[in-house]
mmCIF file of C-alpha atoms (C1' of nucleotides) in Angstrom:
data_model
loop_
_atom_site.group_PDB
_atom_site.id
_atom_site.type_symbol
_atom_site.label_atom_id
_atom_site.label_comp_id
_atom_site.label_asym_id
_atom_site.label_seq_id
_atom_site.Cartn_x
_atom_site.Cartn_y
_atom_site.Cartn_z
ATOM 1 C CA MET A 5 0.004 -0.025 -0.002
ATOM 2 C CA SER A 6 1.428 3.294 -1.106
ATOM 3 C CA ASP A 7 2.273 6.052 1.294
ATOM 4 C CA THR A 8 -0.416 8.383 -0.044
ATOM 5 C CA VAL A 9 -3.190 5.784 0.346
ATOM 6 C CA GLU A 10 -2.166 5.174 3.919
ATOM 7 C CA LYS A 11 -2.069 8.843 4.773
ATOM 8 C CA LEU A 12 -5.450 9.285 3.022
ATOM 9 C CA MET A 13 -7.033 6.561 5.015
ATOM 10 C CA ASP A 14 -5.488 7.874 8.234
ATOM 11 C CA ALA A 15 -6.889 11.335 7.597
ATOM 12 C CA ALA A 16 -10.318 9.934 6.582
ATOM 13 C CA GLU A 17 -10.559 7.648 9.633
ATOM 14 C CA SER A 18 -9.566 10.397 11.974
ATOM 15 C CA GLY A 19 -12.085 12.773 10.440
ATOM 16 C CA ILE A 20 -14.976 10.334 10.538
ATOM 17 C CA ARG A 21 -14.201 9.258 14.108
ATOM 18 C CA LEU A 22 -14.127 12.909 15.224
ATOM 19 C CA ARG A 23 -16.885 14.457 13.210
ATOM 20 C CA GLY A 24 -18.804 11.806 11.264
ATOM 21 C CA TYR A 25 -18.941 10.432 7.707
ATOM 22 C CA HIS A 26 -20.851 13.399 6.200
ATOM 23 C CA ALA A 27 -18.482 15.928 7.773
ATOM 24 C CA VAL A 28 -15.532 14.505 5.849
ATOM 25 C CA SER A 29 -15.006 15.588 2.249
ATOM 26 C CA PHE A 30 -12.638 14.486 -0.481
ATOM 27 C CA ARG A 31 -11.525 18.133 -0.769
ATOM 28 C CA ASP A 32 -10.553 18.397 2.867
ATOM 29 C CA LEU A 33 -8.699 15.155 2.785
ATOM 30 C CA ALA A 34 -6.835 16.239 -0.348
ATOM 31 C CA GLU A 35 -5.972 19.548 1.194
ATOM 32 C CA GLU A 36 -4.605 17.835 4.289
ATOM 33 C CA LEU A 37 -2.276 15.767 2.093
ATOM 34 C CA GLY A 38 -1.407 18.648 -0.288
ATOM 35 C CA ILE A 39 -2.996 16.973 -3.310
ATOM 36 C CA LYS A 40 -6.078 17.536 -5.373
ATOM 37 C CA SER A 41 -9.457 15.999 -4.629
ATOM 38 C CA SER A 42 -9.421 14.279 -8.072
ATOM 39 C CA SER A 43 -6.357 12.402 -6.915
ATOM 40 C CA VAL A 44 -8.348 11.086 -3.975
ATOM 41 C CA HIS A 45 -10.867 9.732 -6.524
ATOM 42 C CA TYR A 46 -7.944 8.012 -8.190
ATOM 43 C CA TYR A 47 -7.519 5.843 -5.120
ATOM 44 C CA PHE A 48 -11.103 5.593 -4.107
ATOM 45 C CA ARG A 49 -13.638 5.887 -6.873
ATOM 46 C CA GLN A 50 -16.430 6.827 -4.564
ATOM 47 C CA LYS A 51 -16.616 7.976 -1.005
ATOM 48 C CA GLU A 52 -18.427 4.818 -0.189
ATOM 49 C CA ASP A 53 -15.374 2.792 -1.336
ATOM 50 C CA LEU A 54 -13.149 4.760 0.983
ATOM 51 C CA GLY A 55 -15.547 4.106 3.906
ATOM 52 C CA ILE A 56 -15.629 0.393 3.292
ATOM 53 C CA ALA A 57 -11.863 0.199 3.019
ATOM 54 C CA LEU A 58 -11.642 2.052 6.331
ATOM 55 C CA VAL A 59 -13.977 -0.310 8.137
ATOM 56 C CA GLU A 60 -11.997 -3.290 6.774
ATOM 57 C CA ARG A 61 -8.689 -1.942 7.907
ATOM 58 C CA TYR A 62 -10.162 -0.877 11.223
ATOM 59 C CA ALA A 63 -11.637 -4.324 11.857
ATOM 60 C CA GLU A 64 -8.365 -6.062 10.923
ATOM 61 C CA ARG A 65 -6.314 -3.878 13.238
ATOM 62 C CA PHE A 66 -8.791 -4.073 16.057
ATOM 63 C CA PHE A 67 -9.004 -7.845 16.083
ATOM 64 C CA ALA A 68 -5.244 -8.222 15.696
ATOM 65 C CA ALA A 69 -4.709 -5.975 18.736
ATOM 66 C CA LEU A 70 -7.423 -7.786 20.592
ATOM 67 C CA ASP A 71 -5.994 -11.224 19.872
ATOM 68 C CA ALA A 72 -2.523 -10.130 20.869
ATOM 69 C CA LYS A 73 -3.902 -8.943 24.261
ATOM 70 C CA ALA A 74 -6.420 -11.728 24.838
ATOM 71 C CA SER A 75 -4.077 -14.545 23.994
ATOM 72 C CA LYS A 76 -1.976 -13.630 27.041
ATOM 73 C CA ALA A 77 -5.008 -13.694 29.315
ATOM 74 C CA LYS A 78 -5.651 -16.758 31.424
ATOM 75 C CA THR A 79 -9.256 -16.450 32.501
ATOM 76 C CA PRO A 80 -12.419 -15.367 30.581
ATOM 77 C CA GLU A 81 -12.590 -12.345 32.941
ATOM 78 C CA ASP A 82 -9.100 -11.322 31.903
ATOM 79 C CA ARG A 83 -9.995 -11.685 28.246
ATOM 80 C CA ILE A 84 -13.002 -9.348 28.731
ATOM 81 C CA ARG A 85 -10.625 -6.926 30.425
ATOM 82 C CA ALA A 86 -8.309 -7.203 27.395
ATOM 83 C CA PHE A 87 -11.339 -6.382 25.223
ATOM 84 C CA ALA A 88 -12.088 -3.246 27.215
ATOM 85 C CA ARG A 89 -8.471 -2.222 27.110
ATOM 86 C CA THR A 90 -8.349 -2.565 23.329
ATOM 87 C CA TYR A 91 -11.327 -0.191 23.068
ATOM 88 C CA ARG A 92 -9.685 2.097 25.533
ATOM 89 C CA ASP A 93 -6.425 2.217 23.652
ATOM 90 C CA ALA A 94 -8.298 3.312 20.502
ATOM 91 C CA LEU A 95 -9.898 6.055 22.529
ATOM 92 C CA THR A 96 -6.973 7.361 24.528
ATOM 93 C CA GLY A 97 -4.483 6.911 21.749
ATOM 94 C CA SER A 98 -6.394 9.419 19.651
ATOM 95 C CA ASP A 99 -9.266 10.925 21.616
ATOM 96 C CA ARG A 100 -11.644 9.554 19.041
ATOM 97 C CA ILE A 101 -14.656 7.331 19.328
ATOM 98 C CA CYS A 102 -14.867 3.986 17.590
ATOM 99 C CA LEU A 103 -15.142 4.231 13.765
ATOM 100 C CA CYS A 104 -17.960 1.726 13.695
ATOM 101 C CA GLY A 105 -19.672 3.271 16.635
ATOM 102 C CA MET A 106 -19.890 6.513 14.695
ATOM 103 C CA LEU A 107 -20.987 4.769 11.528
ATOM 104 C CA GLY A 108 -23.463 2.688 13.486
ATOM 105 C CA ALA A 109 -25.024 5.843 14.890
ATOM 106 C CA GLU A 110 -25.231 7.396 11.415
ATOM 107 C CA SER A 111 -26.254 4.116 9.802
ATOM 108 C CA CYS A 112 -29.575 5.249 8.362
ATOM 109 C CA GLY A 113 -27.826 7.975 6.408
ATOM 110 C CA LEU A 114 -25.092 5.865 4.905
ATOM 111 C CA PRO A 115 -24.850 3.769 1.713
ATOM 112 C CA SER A 116 -26.171 0.388 2.815
ATOM 113 C CA THR A 117 -22.931 -1.414 2.003
ATOM 114 C CA LEU A 118 -21.209 0.821 4.417
ATOM 115 C CA SER A 119 -23.737 0.626 7.184
ATOM 116 C CA ASP A 120 -23.687 -3.175 6.705
ATOM 117 C CA ALA A 121 -19.939 -3.235 7.075
ATOM 118 C CA ALA A 122 -20.149 -1.265 10.304
ATOM 119 C CA ALA A 123 -22.940 -3.498 11.636
ATOM 120 C CA GLU A 124 -20.842 -6.489 10.835
ATOM 121 C CA PHE A 125 -17.977 -5.185 12.939
ATOM 122 C CA LEU A 126 -20.333 -4.485 15.906
ATOM 123 C CA GLN A 127 -21.892 -7.884 15.604
ATOM 124 C CA ALA A 128 -18.445 -9.526 15.499
ATOM 125 C CA ASN A 129 -17.631 -7.626 18.694
ATOM 126 C CA VAL A 130 -20.736 -8.929 20.428
ATOM 127 C CA ASP A 131 -20.023 -12.483 19.128
ATOM 128 C CA TRP A 132 -16.423 -12.323 20.355
ATOM 129 C CA VAL A 133 -17.525 -11.327 23.846
ATOM 130 C CA ALA A 134 -20.240 -13.941 23.917
ATOM 131 C CA LYS A 135 -17.836 -16.662 22.854
ATOM 132 C CA THR A 136 -15.371 -15.539 25.454
ATOM 133 C CA LEU A 137 -17.934 -15.819 28.148
ATOM 134 C CA SER A 138 -18.853 -19.348 27.230
ATOM 135 C CA GLY A 139 -18.277 -21.827 30.035
ATOM 136 C CA THR A 140 -19.012 -19.184 32.615
ATOM 137 C CA MET A 141 -22.665 -18.533 31.794
ATOM 138 C CA LYS A 142 -25.714 -19.929 30.180
ATOM 139 C CA PRO A 143 -26.370 -18.988 26.545
ATOM 140 C CA LYS A 144 -29.098 -16.445 27.148
ATOM 141 C CA ALA A 145 -27.378 -14.692 29.968
ATOM 142 C CA ARG A 146 -24.193 -14.713 27.901
ATOM 143 C CA LYS A 147 -25.938 -13.022 25.027
ATOM 144 C CA ARG A 148 -27.310 -10.385 27.297
ATOM 145 C CA ARG A 149 -24.025 -9.805 28.972
ATOM 146 C CA ALA A 150 -22.221 -9.444 25.623
ATOM 147 C CA ALA A 151 -24.699 -6.844 24.351
ATOM 148 C CA HIS A 152 -24.270 -5.064 27.631
ATOM 149 C CA ILE A 153 -20.520 -4.961 27.485
ATOM 150 C CA VAL A 154 -20.226 -3.757 23.921
ATOM 151 C CA ALA A 155 -22.979 -1.179 24.438
ATOM 152 C CA THR A 156 -21.294 0.186 27.497
ATOM 153 C CA LEU A 157 -17.906 0.543 25.800
ATOM 154 C CA GLN A 158 -19.364 2.261 22.716
ATOM 155 C CA GLY A 159 -21.526 4.551 24.824
ATOM 156 C CA ALA A 160 -18.744 5.343 27.226
ATOM 157 C CA MET A 161 -16.535 6.526 24.338
ATOM 158 C CA ILE A 162 -19.287 8.892 23.094
ATOM 159 C CA LEU A 163 -19.917 10.188 26.626
ATOM 160 C CA ALA A 164 -16.230 10.767 27.204
ATOM 161 C CA SER A 165 -15.808 12.522 23.903
ATOM 162 C CA SER A 166 -18.823 14.722 24.238
ATOM 163 C CA LEU A 167 -18.080 15.707 27.889
ATOM 164 C CA LYS A 168 -14.423 16.071 26.990
ATOM 165 C CA ASP A 169 -13.561 13.987 30.031
ATOM 166 C CA TYR A 170 -11.923 10.694 29.243
ATOM 167 C CA SER A 171 -11.935 9.539 32.867
ATOM 168 C CA ILE A 172 -15.663 8.886 32.268
ATOM 169 C CA TYR A 173 -14.776 5.949 30.094
ATOM 170 C CA ASP A 174 -12.700 4.426 32.914
ATOM 171 C CA SER A 175 -15.437 5.067 35.444
ATOM 172 C CA ALA A 176 -18.031 3.308 33.367
ATOM 173 C CA VAL A 177 -15.781 0.377 32.570
ATOM 174 C CA GLN A 178 -14.640 -0.061 36.207
ATOM 175 C CA ASP A 179 -18.281 -0.339 37.290
ATOM 176 C CA LEU A 180 -19.066 -2.594 34.380
ATOM 177 C CA LEU A 181 -16.339 -5.105 35.267
ATOM 178 C CA ALA A 182 -16.632 -4.835 38.984
ATOM 179 C CA ALA A 183 -19.202 -7.622 39.252
ATOM 180 C CA MET B 16 -45.551 27.757 18.816
ATOM 181 C CA SER B 17 -47.048 27.591 15.337
ATOM 182 C CA ASP B 18 -47.901 24.418 13.659
ATOM 183 C CA THR B 19 -45.220 24.835 11.028
ATOM 184 C CA VAL B 20 -42.462 25.331 13.607
ATOM 185 C CA GLU B 21 -43.541 22.203 15.378
ATOM 186 C CA LYS B 22 -43.593 20.112 12.256
ATOM 187 C CA LEU B 23 -40.243 21.562 11.236
ATOM 188 C CA MET B 24 -38.685 20.581 14.529
ATOM 189 C CA ASP B 25 -40.221 17.158 14.367
ATOM 190 C CA ALA B 26 -38.782 16.592 10.934
ATOM 191 C CA ALA B 27 -35.384 17.865 11.874
ATOM 192 C CA GLU B 28 -35.226 15.930 15.137
ATOM 193 C CA SER B 29 -36.220 12.723 13.300
ATOM 194 C CA GLY B 30 -33.643 13.310 10.607
ATOM 195 C CA ILE B 31 -30.795 14.057 12.958
ATOM 196 C CA ARG B 32 -31.631 11.060 15.178
ATOM 197 C CA LEU B 33 -31.714 8.773 12.188
ATOM 198 C CA ARG B 34 -28.876 10.133 10.040
ATOM 199 C CA GLY B 35 -26.934 12.777 11.931
ATOM 200 C CA TYR B 36 -26.739 16.586 11.899
ATOM 201 C CA HIS B 37 -24.850 16.972 8.693
ATOM 202 C CA ALA B 38 -27.161 14.686 6.791
ATOM 203 C CA VAL B 39 -30.143 16.981 7.444
ATOM 204 C CA SER B 40 -30.607 20.018 5.188
ATOM 205 C CA PHE B 41 -33.032 22.947 5.195
ATOM 206 C CA ARG B 42 -34.020 22.046 1.686
ATOM 207 C CA ASP B 43 -35.055 18.514 2.677
ATOM 208 C CA LEU B 44 -36.895 19.759 5.703
ATOM 209 C CA ALA B 45 -38.761 22.310 3.634
ATOM 210 C CA GLU B 46 -39.634 19.743 1.015
ATOM 211 C CA GLU B 47 -40.980 17.430 3.643
ATOM 212 C CA LEU B 48 -43.355 20.172 4.875
ATOM 213 C CA GLY B 49 -44.203 21.431 1.369
ATOM 214 C CA ILE B 50 -42.638 24.804 1.925
ATOM 215 C CA LYS B 51 -39.492 26.566 0.646
ATOM 216 C CA SER B 52 -36.121 26.511 2.350
ATOM 217 C CA SER B 53 -36.193 30.263 2.752
ATOM 218 C CA SER B 54 -39.229 29.781 4.938
ATOM 219 C CA VAL B 55 -37.260 27.515 7.190
ATOM 220 C CA HIS B 56 -34.758 30.346 7.590
ATOM 221 C CA TYR B 57 -37.678 32.517 8.616
ATOM 222 C CA TYR B 58 -38.127 30.379 11.702
ATOM 223 C CA PHE B 59 -34.476 29.502 12.348
ATOM 224 C CA ARG B 60 -31.963 31.988 11.129
ATOM 225 C CA GLN B 61 -29.146 29.450 11.110
ATOM 226 C CA LYS B 62 -29.039 25.693 11.277
ATOM 227 C CA GLU B 63 -27.260 25.964 14.522
ATOM 228 C CA ASP B 64 -30.280 27.785 15.964
ATOM 229 C CA LEU B 65 -32.508 24.938 14.888
ATOM 230 C CA GLY B 66 -30.150 22.476 16.472
ATOM 231 C CA ILE B 67 -30.113 24.238 19.732
ATOM 232 C CA ALA B 68 -33.901 24.630 19.827
ATOM 233 C CA LEU B 69 -34.148 20.893 19.211
ATOM 234 C CA VAL B 70 -31.846 20.030 22.093
ATOM 235 C CA GLU B 71 -33.804 22.308 24.409
ATOM 236 C CA ARG B 72 -37.135 20.840 23.459
ATOM 237 C CA TYR B 73 -35.772 17.323 23.654
ATOM 238 C CA ALA B 74 -34.307 17.885 27.155
ATOM 239 C CA GLU B 75 -37.516 19.399 28.389
ATOM 240 C CA ARG B 76 -39.638 16.546 27.132
ATOM 241 C CA PHE B 77 -37.205 13.929 28.322
ATOM 242 C CA PHE B 78 -37.018 15.175 31.868
ATOM 243 C CA ALA B 79 -40.757 15.813 31.954
ATOM 244 C CA ALA B 80 -41.326 12.145 30.909
ATOM 245 C CA LEU B 81 -38.656 10.955 33.299
ATOM 246 C CA ASP B 82 -40.103 12.856 36.274
ATOM 247 C CA ALA B 83 -43.584 11.541 35.547
ATOM 248 C CA LYS B 84 -42.245 7.967 35.623
ATOM 249 C CA ALA B 85 -39.775 8.351 38.412
ATOM 250 C CA SER B 86 -42.151 10.135 40.781
ATOM 251 C CA LYS B 87 -44.257 7.017 40.923
ATOM 252 C CA ALA B 88 -41.303 4.839 41.808
ATOM 253 C CA LYS B 89 -40.727 3.900 45.427
ATOM 254 C CA THR B 90 -37.106 2.795 45.533
ATOM 255 C CA PRO B 91 -33.878 4.113 43.928
ATOM 256 C CA GLU B 92 -33.767 0.914 41.922
ATOM 257 C CA ASP B 93 -37.235 1.555 40.530
ATOM 258 C CA ARG B 94 -36.252 5.100 39.672
ATOM 259 C CA ILE B 95 -33.254 3.840 37.659
ATOM 260 C CA ARG B 96 -35.653 1.446 35.962
ATOM 261 C CA ALA B 97 -37.897 4.403 35.127
ATOM 262 C CA PHE B 98 -34.850 6.089 33.651
ATOM 263 C CA ALA B 99 -34.062 3.153 31.415
ATOM 264 C CA ARG B 100 -37.726 2.923 30.375
ATOM 265 C CA THR B 101 -37.759 6.623 29.391
ATOM 266 C CA TYR B 102 -34.813 5.979 27.105
ATOM 267 C CA ARG B 103 -36.434 2.859 25.743
ATOM 268 C CA ASP B 104 -39.608 4.697 25.002
ATOM 269 C CA ALA B 105 -37.685 7.221 22.895
ATOM 270 C CA LEU B 106 -36.092 4.312 21.034
ATOM 271 C CA THR B 107 -39.023 2.056 20.492
ATOM 272 C CA GLY B 108 -41.480 4.830 19.867
ATOM 273 C CA SER B 109 -39.501 5.879 16.877
ATOM 274 C CA ASP B 110 -36.641 3.461 16.102
ATOM 275 C CA ARG B 111 -34.268 6.342 16.565
ATOM 276 C CA ILE B 112 -31.303 6.864 18.827
ATOM 277 C CA CYS B 113 -31.078 9.649 21.319
ATOM 278 C CA LEU B 114 -30.699 13.150 19.837
ATOM 279 C CA CYS B 115 -27.942 14.014 22.185
ATOM 280 C CA GLY B 116 -26.248 10.694 21.760
ATOM 281 C CA MET B 117 -25.967 11.452 18.075
ATOM 282 C CA LEU B 118 -24.841 14.983 18.598
ATOM 283 C CA GLY B 119 -22.424 13.842 21.280
ATOM 284 C CA ALA B 120 -20.828 11.383 18.787
ATOM 285 C CA GLU B 121 -20.584 14.128 16.140
ATOM 286 C CA SER B 122 -19.559 16.747 18.685
ATOM 287 C CA CYS B 123 -16.187 17.671 17.162
ATOM 288 C CA GLY B 124 -17.861 18.586 13.897
ATOM 289 C CA LEU B 125 -20.608 20.756 15.330
ATOM 290 C CA PRO B 126 -20.830 24.433 16.190
ATOM 291 C CA SER B 127 -19.557 24.631 19.746
ATOM 292 C CA THR B 128 -22.822 26.073 21.156
ATOM 293 C CA LEU B 129 -24.576 23.022 19.850
ATOM 294 C CA SER B 130 -22.060 20.463 21.036
ATOM 295 C CA ASP B 131 -22.135 22.218 24.398
ATOM 296 C CA ALA B 132 -25.926 21.932 24.634
ATOM 297 C CA ALA B 133 -25.764 18.220 23.813
ATOM 298 C CA ALA B 134 -22.971 17.695 26.404
ATOM 299 C CA GLU B 135 -25.105 19.520 28.958
ATOM 300 C CA PHE B 136 -27.978 17.112 28.375
ATOM 301 C CA LEU B 137 -25.705 14.102 28.743
ATOM 302 C CA GLN B 138 -24.147 15.558 31.894
ATOM 303 C CA ALA B 139 -27.580 16.208 33.359
ATOM 304 C CA ASN B 140 -28.445 12.551 32.629
ATOM 305 C CA VAL B 141 -25.397 11.366 34.496
ATOM 306 C CA ASP B 142 -26.105 13.788 37.382
ATOM 307 C CA TRP B 143 -29.725 12.641 37.569
ATOM 308 C CA VAL B 144 -28.667 9.013 37.924
ATOM 309 C CA ALA B 145 -25.962 9.852 40.429
ATOM 310 C CA LYS B 146 -28.377 11.834 42.536
ATOM 311 C CA THR B 147 -30.913 9.019 42.352
ATOM 312 C CA LEU B 148 -28.371 6.523 43.634
ATOM 313 C CA SER B 149 -27.477 8.601 46.661
ATOM 314 C CA GLY B 150 -28.106 6.873 49.904
ATOM 315 C CA THR B 151 -27.389 3.472 48.370
ATOM 316 C CA MET B 152 -23.740 3.972 47.524
ATOM 317 C CA LYS B 153 -20.602 5.977 48.358
ATOM 318 C CA PRO B 154 -19.964 9.067 46.192
ATOM 319 C CA LYS B 155 -17.151 7.624 44.030
ATOM 320 C CA ALA B 156 -18.974 4.325 43.362
ATOM 321 C CA ARG B 157 -22.115 6.346 42.611
ATOM 322 C CA LYS B 158 -20.307 8.451 40.018
ATOM 323 C CA ARG B 159 -18.931 5.345 38.344
ATOM 324 C CA ARG B 160 -22.300 3.614 38.305
ATOM 325 C CA ALA B 161 -24.021 6.656 36.873
ATOM 326 C CA ALA B 162 -21.461 6.907 34.002
ATOM 327 C CA HIS B 163 -21.902 3.215 33.418
ATOM 328 C CA ILE B 164 -25.726 3.357 33.198
ATOM 329 C CA VAL B 165 -25.877 6.350 30.875
ATOM 330 C CA ALA B 166 -23.141 4.907 28.676
ATOM 331 C CA THR B 167 -24.887 1.563 28.415
ATOM 332 C CA LEU B 168 -28.190 3.084 27.448
ATOM 333 C CA GLN B 169 -26.669 5.355 24.802
ATOM 334 C CA GLY B 170 -24.474 2.548 23.429
ATOM 335 C CA ALA B 171 -27.335 0.048 23.411
ATOM 336 C CA MET B 172 -29.437 2.382 21.298
ATOM 337 C CA ILE B 173 -26.709 2.718 18.723
ATOM 338 C CA LEU B 174 -26.082 -1.013 18.721
ATOM 339 C CA ALA B 175 -29.819 -1.773 18.327
ATOM 340 C CA SER B 176 -30.133 0.774 15.545
ATOM 341 C CA SER B 177 -27.103 -0.381 13.627
ATOM 342 C CA LEU B 178 -27.910 -4.091 13.966
ATOM 343 C CA LYS B 179 -31.577 -3.359 13.250
ATOM 344 C CA ASP B 180 -32.440 -5.545 16.218
ATOM 345 C CA TYR B 181 -34.098 -3.616 19.007
ATOM 346 C CA SER B 182 -34.196 -6.544 21.360
ATOM 347 C CA ILE B 183 -30.437 -5.859 21.794
ATOM 348 C CA TYR B 184 -31.384 -2.813 23.815
ATOM 349 C CA ASP B 185 -33.465 -4.877 26.180
ATOM 350 C CA SER B 186 -30.778 -7.519 26.461
ATOM 351 C CA ALA B 187 -28.178 -4.937 27.475
ATOM 352 C CA VAL B 188 -30.431 -3.201 29.949
ATOM 353 C CA GLN B 189 -31.638 -6.457 31.532
ATOM 354 C CA ASP B 190 -28.075 -7.366 32.236
ATOM 355 C CA LEU B 191 -27.223 -3.849 33.395
ATOM 356 C CA LEU B 192 -29.995 -3.818 35.988
ATOM 357 C CA ALA B 193 -29.697 -7.457 37.000
ATOM 358 C CA ALA B 194 -27.138 -6.720 39.693
ATOM 359 C "C1'" DG C 25 20.629 0.298 -25.812
ATOM 360 C "C1'" DC C 26 16.504 1.924 -28.278
ATOM 361 C "C1'" DG C 27 11.729 2.424 -29.184
ATOM 362 C "C1'" DC C 28 7.356 1.458 -27.600
ATOM 363 C "C1'" DA C 29 3.681 0.037 -24.547
ATOM 364 C "C1'" DT C 30 1.884 0.162 -20.131
ATOM 365 C "C1'" DA C 31 1.246 1.650 -15.324
ATOM 366 C "C1'" DT C 32 1.520 4.838 -11.552
ATOM 367 C "C1'" DA C 33 0.525 8.969 -9.567
ATOM 368 C "C1'" DC C 34 -0.804 12.744 -9.953
ATOM 369 C "C1'" DC C 35 -2.864 17.188 -12.449
ATOM 370 C "C1'" DT C 36 -6.398 20.834 -14.660
ATOM 371 C "C1'" DA C 37 -10.904 21.770 -15.606
ATOM 372 C "C1'" DC C 38 -15.423 21.225 -15.077
ATOM 373 C "C1'" DA C 39 -20.251 19.200 -14.608
ATOM 374 C "C1'" DG C 40 -24.165 18.872 -11.920
ATOM 375 C "C1'" DA C 41 -26.034 18.878 -7.608
ATOM 376 C "C1'" DT C 42 -26.585 20.624 -3.137
ATOM 377 C "C1'" DA C 43 -25.365 23.393 0.980
ATOM 378 C "C1'" DG C 44 -26.534 27.482 4.034
ATOM 379 C "C1'" DA C 45 -27.928 31.950 3.726
ATOM 380 C "C1'" DT C 46 -29.890 36.732 2.182
ATOM 381 C "C1'" DT C 47 -33.007 40.159 0.097
ATOM 382 C "C1'" DG C 48 -37.099 41.875 -1.133
ATOM 383 C "C1'" DG C 49 -41.737 41.276 -1.929
ATOM 384 C "C1'" DC C 50 -46.428 39.135 -1.959
ATOM 385 C "C1'" DT C 51 -50.731 37.784 0.541
ATOM 386 C "C1'" DC C 52 -53.831 37.141 3.956
ATOM 387 C "C1'" DT C 53 -55.660 38.167 8.651
ATOM 388 C "C1'" DG C 54 -56.727 40.869 12.488
ATOM 389 C "C1'" DC D 13 -52.386 49.341 7.840
ATOM 390 C "C1'" DA D 14 -49.289 46.229 10.414
ATOM 391 C "C1'" DG D 15 -47.372 42.128 10.966
ATOM 392 C "C1'" DA D 16 -47.168 37.079 10.454
ATOM 393 C "C1'" DG D 17 -46.120 33.682 7.194
ATOM 394 C "C1'" DC D 18 -44.463 32.504 3.269
ATOM 395 C "C1'" DC D 19 -42.137 32.578 -1.574
ATOM 396 C "C1'" DA D 20 -39.085 33.832 -5.693
ATOM 397 C "C1'" DA D 21 -34.819 34.643 -6.917
ATOM 398 C "C1'" DT D 22 -30.374 34.519 -6.115
ATOM 399 C "C1'" DC D 23 -25.629 34.324 -3.887
ATOM 400 C "C1'" DT D 24 -21.619 32.017 -2.606
ATOM 401 C "C1'" DA D 25 -19.519 28.024 -1.181
ATOM 402 C "C1'" DT D 26 -19.038 23.384 -1.351
ATOM 403 C "C1'" DC D 27 -20.086 18.629 -2.549
ATOM 404 C "C1'" DT D 28 -19.241 14.129 -5.223
ATOM 405 C "C1'" DG D 29 -17.846 12.673 -9.363
ATOM 406 C "C1'" DT D 30 -15.930 12.639 -14.413
ATOM 407 C "C1'" DA D 31 -12.934 13.506 -18.515
ATOM 408 C "C1'" DG D 32 -8.834 13.932 -20.231
ATOM 409 C "C1'" DG D 33 -4.028 15.268 -19.891
ATOM 410 C "C1'" DT D 34 1.035 14.985 -18.141
ATOM 411 C "C1'" DA D 35 5.380 13.454 -16.078
ATOM 412 C "C1'" DT D 36 7.892 9.694 -14.608
ATOM 413 C "C1'" DA D 37 9.059 4.972 -14.107
ATOM 414 C "C1'" DT D 38 9.101 0.209 -15.554
ATOM 415 C "C1'" DG D 39 9.129 -3.733 -18.504
ATOM 416 C "C1'" DC D 40 10.012 -5.843 -23.078
ATOM 417 C "C1'" DG D 41 11.007 -7.239 -27.654
ATOM 418 C "C1'" DC D 42 14.499 -6.394 -30.869
#
DNA sequence: GCGCATATACCTACAGATAGATTGGCTCTG
DNA sequence: CAGAGCCAATCTATCTGTAGGTATATGCGC
């Protein structure tokens, strides 16, 4: 992957996670890189294509980071903690909410391929947590707990970002994992 | 408040909660009401003014509905349940996420007066929950629990909306309030 | 080592649509 | 007649997306 594509995707991901899909334009991205907007179209024919590429890259990186952390964990509880830490690293490393949390919120206003991609990431998150909890809980309780955990992490990011107080994320997660 | 203003605000609130602030335009709103976009500017000089009016109306209605439900509750636990139900009614009554959850997510891309208004609503939510928990917990634990509760509800709405499965909201909340 | 094709990585220029916003004026009602 | 409510016309800025061109590099047959 060329340097320009990488920088383009970095700028786009950052913009969407901060301000939303519709607040990011090819022109702004181009300007940030010192190129023309038509050159952005050279790499991504449509904005939708860029969005999907971003979700794919994001999902890859997220699950790679998650696996790296979770594989060291001994207990299911520790693996859930690794999950929360992976979310937290994304937040504190950049002060940005989750890409797919943002796209999930905007989903009704997105091209359906893109909202589907974001939904897939979120579902994969819930599934990962549910799978990780297996052995410790019954299926129904596990499903509820998984939804709860992912919802809390996504919501806590938005809360922290809106209130400009990132300790809120830690507060919410501490209480979530206290039980 | 005239009929047109009301309808305008309804359409705008619905659009923002479904698709986000930047995906809603004066032209679309006007078209939905069968008037011209210049007439929308007659009622709201700038888009920002419309946004702020929406948050104010939303907050008023939310806390009115919340107080009506919570005043009937006997225990702190029941009041928290009333809080979750108020959120849920907003979601299931319209299949839309919270207005201020959406604006909170987009906050970095909004006029600061608007993102401040959204943040104020979210903070008021956290404060309400924290206040309601007083007597049952110590201050620090209360603060954490309040952040946790609001984060979960906001996140659960987004999850449900993105996955197009509103039972996810109930799952998350059931697990949240089980303890 | 030369000529030619092809690919990469941009560019200029622009189309067509849409954004938010303004000005001035019409019409109806009290 | 005054004001509320609305529209026509228009401005400027910006959006996504397209068409076609240019400079440079790379590979390939001869």
